[in-house]
Amino acid sequence: MDGSLIGSPVRRKEDQRFLTGRGNYTDDINRPGQAYAYIIRSPHGHAKIKKIDASAAAKTKGVIAVFTGDDMKVGSLPCGWQVKSTDGSPMKEPPHPPIAQGKVRHVGDQVCVVIAETYAIARDAAEKVKIDYQPLPAVVDMRRALESKSLVHDDVPKNLCYDWTIGDAKAVNDAFAKAHKVAKIELINNRLIANAMEPRAAIGDYDRSNGDYTLYTTSQNPHVIRLLMGAFVLQIPESKLRVVAPDVGGGFGSKIYHYAEEAIVTWAAGKLARPVKWTAERSESFMSDAHGRDHITHAKVAMDKDGRFLALMVDTMANMGAYLSTFAPCIPTYLHGTLLAGNYATPAIYTNVKAVFTNTVPVDAYRGAGRPECTYLLERLVDVAAREMKLDRAEIRRRNFIHADDFPYQTPVALKYDSGDYHTLMDKAIRLSGWDDFEKRRAEAKKRGKLRGIGISTYIEACGIAPSAVVGSLGARAGLYECANVRVHPTGSVTVFTGTHSHGQGHETTFAQLVAERLGLTVEQVDVVHGDTAKIPFGMGTYGSRSLAVGGVAIAKALDKIIAKGKKIAAHLLEASESDIEFRNGAFTVAGTDKKKMLGEVSLAAYVPHNYPIDKLEPGLEETAFFDPLNFSYPAGCHVCEVEIDPDTGVTKIVNFTAVDDFGRVLNPMIVDGQVHGGIAQGIGQALLETCVYDDNGQLVTGSLMDYCMPRADDLPSFKTGTHNVPARDNPLGVKGCGEVGAIGSPPAVIGAVIDALSPLGVTHMEMPATPLRVWQAINGTKHRKAAE
Amino acid sequence: MYSFDYARAKNAKDAAKLLAKKEAKVVAGGMTLLPTMKQRLAKPSLLVDLAASKDLKGIKKAAKALTIGAMTTHAEVAHSSVVKGACAALAALAEGIGDPQVRNRGTIGGSIANNDPAADYPAACLALGATIVTTQRKIPADKFFKGMFETALKRNELVTAIQFPMAEKAAYIKFPNPASRYAIVGVFVAKFKDEVRVAVTGAGPGVFRVPAWEEALAKKWSADAIAAGAVKAADMNSDIHATAEYRAHLCAVMAKRAVAAAK
Ligand SMILES: Cc1cc2nc3c(=O)[nH]c(=O)nc-3n(C[C@H](O)[C@H](O)[C@H](O)COP(=O)(O)OP(=O)(O)OC[C@H]3O[C@@H](n4cnc5c(N)ncnc54)[C@H](O)[C@@H]3O)c2cc1C
């Protein structure tokens, strides 16, 4: 069995229950005596609540209670990360009440909760609640927010949350002063809505006999929710609060955060001494799940006469929405500004980020979180630089890459990359995609009346989030280690309790592979348990491509302890010295002899310690380990996209897509490929299809799937994927992350291809998403311009 | 959804009778009506289900016309060899509606009674010069579709079938909304012995014909006969997916493609 499980495409164990409809999601759970909550949400972007009259609703048969902000006066939904402005002042952190207090700040803000015997009764009764609003001018456009007379929060002047910088401004300015050429770009990173397949849901439960609360919720990190809600919002000690995140149907970041509805159902369950359930309708998801991205950026790069980058300057405005979501402030700063070196040896970098409040849904991490924004602006800028320098787009990248022998590499923006080989990654992608003979395909497409283009992007991302000491010094209010508990049962099967959470990632399989490999078991003999604070040690959950890189290492460390203890027990049973015991393929052997004891025999002895070194060793075979990484992990890659555009309609079709990535050591290539495919699909979604639109009054125009365009199978080509894996030096397992890279690397490749296709018409810029309308307008804009000339 | 009563009609006549009740509404496939009820935009007191009304179902071909019962699903039309033989464009149109789930439930009667300005069937009815057969009369398509979500149907009147005259050549080309996949612009062209008819859906407030193209195509059946400009931006819808100018442009592009594809 040696080595056979690691790197093998083991089929996902969890798919059996998912594909046969036996998953157990939050909404599948029903508690005895359960009541149902319907949340009345603000129809206004910005308004004063003058009066709420809920008397008729409260009197309706079957209604148990109606709560407004006056009833639920609890702590503010907390923010887990404090960013400081350049002048040293802390970010503005206005209160975020679970139910609005006197004012609503975005369409979808919670105003009133109706709790009834059935959901239908609650919804019907909600229509009887009379709410008198006084609409206020909405702050929607970030660019105008700083000058707007209207304030989202009265005590936040200019609607400015923080004004942050990193880097050496002087070095950057000096470099621009002596630059041979400067390339510039201005672009928007479009606002996205995650739209996880499963809408959010929450059930609050309260046990009157012992005062214990339980919250069942659609979360990527139940312990974080327990900490935030228990300590900051409801003041429930952690010992009295259990948070369960059962099967969760996709998160993409949107289920990291502590949401108002979780606090509402838990609080109401306590008040009413009844379980209270809330399940979002799809349209509620659109207006209450945290949105993603939404940056406006100006960037420029200074170059010498060979096109080598001398300095980079980036100015970004980041939309926070109406309130600070749990991790919002760190996305445009520490997950974006610190990544700006990208794959390049740019010696001087300076960036400024202004975070702005608007009357829109809060914005937080969405697959990639900060790193797609960074990669997009960098790679688009590098394309402009290539055009300015009249260099091939691959060549300018090659000239500026950090060399494989320069690792570890200290960037000018805090991060230290541990490993990588960007030249080989790009060479492989170029070969696999047929980059060099693209012009032939362009010419052939032209004969068919189609505009064909090719785009390339390279990326580096920092994931495996994160070294606690580092993030702590940067404002994180939590540690970001991970925990694992490995329990070897008396007869040798194993249960692993992990603090990470699987909501599509396949942990139940990959983690089982890791354990089975080390202990000489089959994958079936290993069960992975996650998502319940009553079962697992304090864990931080799943986001930032951290589960294997951090959680996997915690498991490996627990396994080390199991094997070390097992050796002691085996030495006793085999009457040998502990130092002579070897462990391989599930057997403890005495070196140089045929004496052995299997893991099951050792564990049985541990639990039935009749013949056992009880004077020296505790019984049982169960170990817990925590792992806090020393560094991030740094996957990298190169994506190449080829498109064909129909000039009559502006429709862009992706005809080829190639991704070559460096994931370090790979446990399950099939699952990794799946993660890459899903990520690319979302990246293509952002580049061609998805965008969230608000009108000037703060109404959400794209409030349903009729207008918000999610990628579908027929929007996507068959992807060509490849790897060039360089084991991570700073990770004990050698692994890097793979969950977010597809969404990080792909958008600039797609837009690069669209611009390349349109370049014969003189088009040099395109915003995301490159919809048929936009592409047609770009084609026609130039047509008109040409005609006018 | 508000609560409502439910009745299953035995046939069209029975349904018409049940409809006499105040605020009653028929449900066919429910693909439009049920979401509207869930969003609380419709509040029928009684739902009269047509699912068991066998007299409303079926596809028949006679010498001059193809008759499709109101309760025939999109999937049945799409897969029917009779429809494919009589008017391949109609089968292809049905195959392009929504997704498999919608096609397995949604009906031709429901679609035209609903007259969504972006729906596909109204373009076929208008371009093929169909006759809408109801429980009370026969209505030519030209008189049936009235504006957005409005038809000539009276309150208790049901569509029972649609009769399509046979064209020599026809085709429907749709430019789908990327999100909803309804038509941003859909153009149905039909060539008969003595006339050409062109109908456009999705682009304006309701389905409409384009006489200038019909005349040009009657003179010369060729994509070149389609002149841009016959459809004016001023008459078009405009939204985040397509401006009025873009829609007007797409009308001409889709019309040319339809002529080129017509069989
Ligand atoms: C996801 C989705 C995608 C869709 N995509 C498309 C698309 O691309 N193109 C397209 O054209 N359509 C599309 N539709 C609409 C679909 O074709 C519906 O089936 C159709 O609009 C209504 O048909 P139905 O049988 O479901 O009618 P129902 O929803 O049952 O009824 C619709 C209305 O018509 C009335 N009605 C029904 N039958 C009759 C009758 N015989 N006489 C009088 N009144 C009647 C009802 O009272 C109701 O007011 C889509 C729908 C969905 C849900």
Short mmCIF file of C-alpha atoms in Angstrom, two decimals, chain A residues 208-450:
data_model
loop_
_atom_site.label_atom_id
_atom_site.label_comp_id
_atom_site.label_asym_id
_atom_site.label_seq_id
_atom_site.Cartn_x
_atom_site.Cartn_y
_atom_site.Cartn_z
CA ARG A 208 -34.90 25.13 29.30
CA SER A 209 -33.70 22.27 31.48
CA ASN A 210 -30.06 23.32 31.37
CA GLY A 211 -29.96 26.69 29.59
CA ASP A 212 -28.07 25.29 26.61
CA TYR A 213 -28.43 26.94 23.22
CA THR A 214 -27.90 25.20 19.90
CA LEU A 215 -27.63 26.92 16.55
CA TYR A 216 -27.86 24.87 13.37
CA THR A 217 -26.56 27.00 10.54
CA THR A 218 -25.20 27.03 7.01
CA SER A 219 -21.66 27.94 7.95
CA GLN A 220 -18.14 27.29 6.74
CA ASN A 221 -16.82 27.74 10.30
CA PRO A 222 -19.09 26.87 13.23
CA HIS A 223 -16.54 27.70 15.93
CA VAL A 224 -16.05 31.19 14.59
CA ILE A 225 -19.81 31.73 14.66
CA ARG A 226 -19.99 30.43 18.22
CA LEU A 227 -17.22 32.79 19.30
CA LEU A 228 -18.61 35.87 17.55
CA MET A 229 -22.27 35.37 18.34
CA GLY A 230 -21.75 34.05 21.85
CA ALA A 231 -19.21 36.59 23.02
CA PHE A 232 -20.21 39.74 21.14
CA VAL A 233 -23.86 39.60 20.18
CA LEU A 234 -25.82 37.51 22.66
CA GLN A 235 -23.43 37.12 25.61
CA ILE A 236 -23.87 33.37 25.82
CA PRO A 237 -20.83 31.58 27.26
CA GLU A 238 -19.28 29.15 24.80
CA SER A 239 -19.91 26.29 27.18
CA LYS A 240 -23.63 26.97 26.80
CA LEU A 241 -23.68 27.36 23.04
CA ARG A 242 -23.32 24.64 20.48
CA VAL A 243 -23.09 25.49 16.79
CA VAL A 244 -23.72 22.81 14.21
CA ALA A 245 -22.99 23.29 10.52
CA PRO A 246 -24.22 20.06 8.95
CA ASP A 247 -24.00 19.43 5.20
CA VAL A 248 -23.62 22.80 3.54
CA GLY A 249 -24.40 23.25 -0.13
CA GLY A 250 -21.62 25.54 -1.23
CA GLY A 251 -20.21 28.62 0.43
CA PHE A 252 -17.59 30.34 -1.76
CA GLY A 253 -16.94 32.65 1.16
CA SER A 254 -20.53 33.80 1.59
CA LYS A 255 -21.06 31.40 4.50
CA ILE A 256 -17.99 32.44 6.51
CA TYR A 257 -19.64 35.41 8.15
CA HIS A 258 -21.77 35.75 11.21
CA TYR A 259 -25.16 36.87 9.94
CA ALA A 260 -28.02 38.64 11.67
CA GLU A 261 -30.42 35.74 11.11
CA GLU A 262 -28.25 33.40 13.19
CA ALA A 263 -28.41 35.77 16.13
CA ILE A 264 -32.13 36.40 15.60
CA VAL A 265 -33.20 32.74 15.70
CA THR A 266 -30.92 31.91 18.63
CA TRP A 267 -32.09 34.91 20.63
CA ALA A 268 -35.75 34.27 19.77
CA ALA A 269 -35.44 30.59 20.73
CA GLY A 270 -34.28 31.70 24.16
CA LYS A 271 -37.07 34.27 24.49
CA LEU A 272 -39.80 31.88 23.38
CA ALA A 273 -38.24 28.66 24.71
CA ARG A 274 -39.02 27.08 21.35
CA PRO A 275 -36.87 26.18 18.39
CA VAL A 276 -37.08 28.84 15.67
CA LYS A 277 -36.23 28.14 12.06
CA TRP A 278 -35.44 30.54 9.25
CA THR A 279 -34.67 29.56 5.67
CA ALA A 280 -33.80 32.12 3.02
CA GLU A 281 -35.71 32.30 -0.19
CA ARG A 282 -33.50 32.80 -3.22
CA SER A 283 -34.47 36.46 -3.50
CA GLU A 284 -33.49 36.96 0.15
CA SER A 285 -30.10 35.45 -0.62
CA PHE A 286 -29.57 38.08 -3.28
CA MET A 287 -30.16 40.91 -0.84
CA SER A 288 -28.75 39.49 2.38
CA ASP A 289 -25.78 37.23 1.59
CA ALA A 290 -22.54 39.20 1.59
CA HIS A 291 -21.54 40.20 -1.94
CA GLY A 292 -18.02 40.00 -3.35
CA ARG A 293 -15.31 42.14 -5.10
CA ASP A 294 -16.45 45.70 -6.12
CA HIS A 295 -13.23 47.65 -6.55
CA ILE A 296 -12.31 50.62 -8.68
CA THR A 297 -8.60 50.75 -9.37
CA HIS A 298 -6.04 52.98 -11.03
CA ALA A 299 -2.65 51.37 -11.50
CA LYS A 300 0.59 52.17 -13.25
CA VAL A 301 3.89 50.43 -13.74
CA ALA A 302 7.27 52.02 -14.48
CA MET A 303 9.59 50.16 -16.85
CA ASP A 304 13.17 50.34 -18.02
CA LYS A 305 14.11 50.16 -21.70
CA ASP A 306 13.84 46.34 -21.71
CA GLY A 307 10.38 46.31 -20.22
CA ARG A 308 11.59 45.33 -16.76
CA PHE A 309 9.30 46.57 -14.02
CA LEU A 310 10.88 49.19 -11.80
CA ALA A 311 7.90 50.14 -9.68
CA LEU A 312 4.20 49.68 -9.28
CA MET A 313 1.66 52.19 -7.97
CA VAL A 314 -1.94 51.19 -7.29
CA ASP A 315 -4.90 53.22 -6.01
CA THR A 316 -8.05 51.33 -5.12
CA MET A 317 -11.47 52.14 -3.80
CA ALA A 318 -13.16 49.18 -2.17
CA ASN A 319 -16.87 49.02 -1.46
CA MET A 320 -17.70 47.80 2.04
CA GLY A 321 -21.45 48.08 1.54
CA ALA A 322 -23.64 49.38 4.35
CA TYR A 323 -22.00 47.60 7.30
CA LEU A 324 -18.72 45.82 7.94
CA SER A 325 -19.21 42.13 7.30
CA THR A 326 -17.07 39.79 9.44
CA PHE A 327 -13.84 39.90 7.46
CA ALA A 328 -14.57 42.72 5.00
CA PRO A 329 -11.79 45.14 5.95
CA CYS A 330 -8.94 42.69 5.38
CA ILE A 331 -9.94 41.69 1.84
CA PRO A 332 -8.79 44.80 -0.07
CA THR A 333 -5.80 45.29 2.25
CA TYR A 334 -4.03 42.21 3.53
CA LEU A 335 -5.43 39.84 0.94
CA HIS A 336 -4.98 42.30 -1.94
CA GLY A 337 -2.37 44.98 -1.25
CA THR A 338 0.17 42.47 0.00
CA LEU A 339 -0.18 40.36 -3.14
CA LEU A 340 0.74 43.12 -5.56
CA ALA A 341 4.17 41.76 -6.40
CA GLY A 342 2.34 38.96 -8.18
CA ASN A 343 4.80 36.69 -9.93
CA TYR A 344 7.14 39.57 -10.62
CA ALA A 345 10.41 40.83 -9.17
CA THR A 346 9.15 44.43 -9.08
CA PRO A 347 11.49 46.10 -6.58
CA ALA A 348 9.24 48.93 -5.40
CA ILE A 349 5.50 48.84 -4.79
CA TYR A 350 3.11 51.30 -3.20
CA THR A 351 -0.62 51.02 -2.85
CA ASN A 352 -3.43 52.99 -1.28
CA VAL A 353 -6.85 51.58 -0.50
CA LYS A 354 -9.86 53.63 0.46
CA ALA A 355 -12.71 51.58 1.89
CA VAL A 356 -16.08 53.19 1.47
CA PHE A 357 -19.54 52.69 2.96
CA THR A 358 -22.51 52.68 0.56
CA ASN A 359 -26.19 51.78 0.81
CA THR A 360 -25.63 48.32 -0.58
CA VAL A 361 -25.37 44.82 0.84
CA PRO A 362 -22.12 44.33 2.81
CA VAL A 363 -19.21 43.12 0.68
CA ASP A 364 -16.79 40.49 1.94
CA ALA A 365 -14.64 37.61 0.72
CA TYR A 366 -15.82 35.66 -2.29
CA ARG A 367 -13.77 32.77 -3.73
CA GLY A 368 -10.29 34.21 -4.01
CA ALA A 369 -11.01 37.25 -1.85
CA GLY A 370 -8.66 40.10 -2.72
CA ARG A 371 -6.35 37.93 -4.76
CA PRO A 372 -8.58 37.86 -7.87
CA GLU A 373 -8.83 41.66 -7.66
CA CYS A 374 -5.05 41.91 -7.39
CA THR A 375 -4.35 39.40 -10.14
CA TYR A 376 -6.86 41.04 -12.44
CA LEU A 377 -5.41 44.52 -12.18
CA LEU A 378 -1.81 43.28 -12.38
CA GLU A 379 -2.30 41.04 -15.37
CA ARG A 380 -4.36 43.59 -17.25
CA LEU A 381 -1.66 46.17 -16.52
CA VAL A 382 1.08 43.81 -17.70
CA ASP A 383 -0.82 43.36 -20.99
CA VAL A 384 -0.92 47.15 -21.39
CA ALA A 385 2.79 47.26 -20.58
CA ALA A 386 3.49 44.66 -23.27
CA ARG A 387 1.58 46.76 -25.78
CA GLU A 388 3.46 49.92 -24.78
CA MET A 389 6.80 48.11 -25.09
CA LYS A 390 5.75 46.25 -28.25
CA LEU A 391 6.67 43.00 -26.55
CA ASP A 392 4.89 39.65 -26.73
CA ARG A 393 2.64 39.25 -23.69
CA ALA A 394 4.41 36.07 -22.64
CA GLU A 395 7.83 37.60 -23.15
CA ILE A 396 7.25 40.59 -20.88
CA ARG A 397 6.10 38.21 -18.17
CA ARG A 398 9.13 35.98 -18.68
CA ARG A 399 11.46 38.98 -18.28
CA ASN A 400 9.89 40.02 -15.02
CA PHE A 401 9.19 36.71 -13.26
CA ILE A 402 10.90 35.89 -10.00
CA HIS A 403 13.43 33.14 -10.85
CA ALA A 404 13.01 29.63 -9.53
CA ASP A 405 16.34 29.87 -7.73
CA ASP A 406 15.43 33.11 -5.97
CA PHE A 407 13.11 31.39 -3.49
CA PRO A 408 12.45 32.10 -0.69
CA TYR A 409 11.67 35.52 -2.13
CA GLN A 410 10.88 38.54 -0.01
CA THR A 411 8.45 40.88 -1.80
CA PRO A 412 8.39 44.62 -1.09
CA VAL A 413 4.84 44.21 0.29
CA ALA A 414 5.39 42.00 3.33
CA LEU A 415 4.92 38.48 1.96
CA LYS A 416 7.76 36.02 1.61
CA TYR A 417 7.14 33.43 -1.10
CA ASP A 418 8.58 30.04 -0.16
CA SER A 419 8.68 28.22 -3.48
CA GLY A 420 7.66 28.30 -7.12
CA ASP A 421 8.77 28.01 -10.71
CA TYR A 422 6.85 30.52 -12.78
CA HIS A 423 8.90 30.16 -15.97
CA THR A 424 8.21 26.45 -16.25
CA LEU A 425 4.51 26.93 -15.43
CA MET A 426 4.11 29.44 -18.24
CA ASP A 427 6.20 27.42 -20.71
CA LYS A 428 3.99 24.42 -20.06
CA ALA A 429 0.79 26.44 -20.47
CA ILE A 430 2.12 27.95 -23.68
CA ARG A 431 2.84 24.52 -25.08
CA LEU A 432 -0.43 22.98 -23.93
CA SER A 433 -2.50 25.86 -25.31
CA GLY A 434 -0.76 26.20 -28.66
CA TRP A 435 0.07 29.85 -27.94
CA ASP A 436 2.81 29.95 -30.57
CA ASP A 437 0.67 29.02 -33.56
CA PHE A 438 -2.37 31.01 -32.51
CA GLU A 439 -2.15 33.38 -35.48
CA LYS A 440 -3.04 30.51 -37.79
CA ARG A 441 -6.23 29.94 -35.84
CA ARG A 442 -7.00 33.66 -35.86
CA ALA A 443 -6.67 33.73 -39.66
CA GLU A 444 -8.86 30.66 -40.08
CA ALA A 445 -11.54 32.17 -37.81
CA LYS A 446 -11.44 35.39 -39.80
CA LYS A 447 -12.40 33.44 -42.91
CA ARG A 448 -15.50 32.31 -41.03
CA GLY A 449 -16.27 35.91 -40.09
CA LYS A 450 -15.24 35.45 -36.46
#
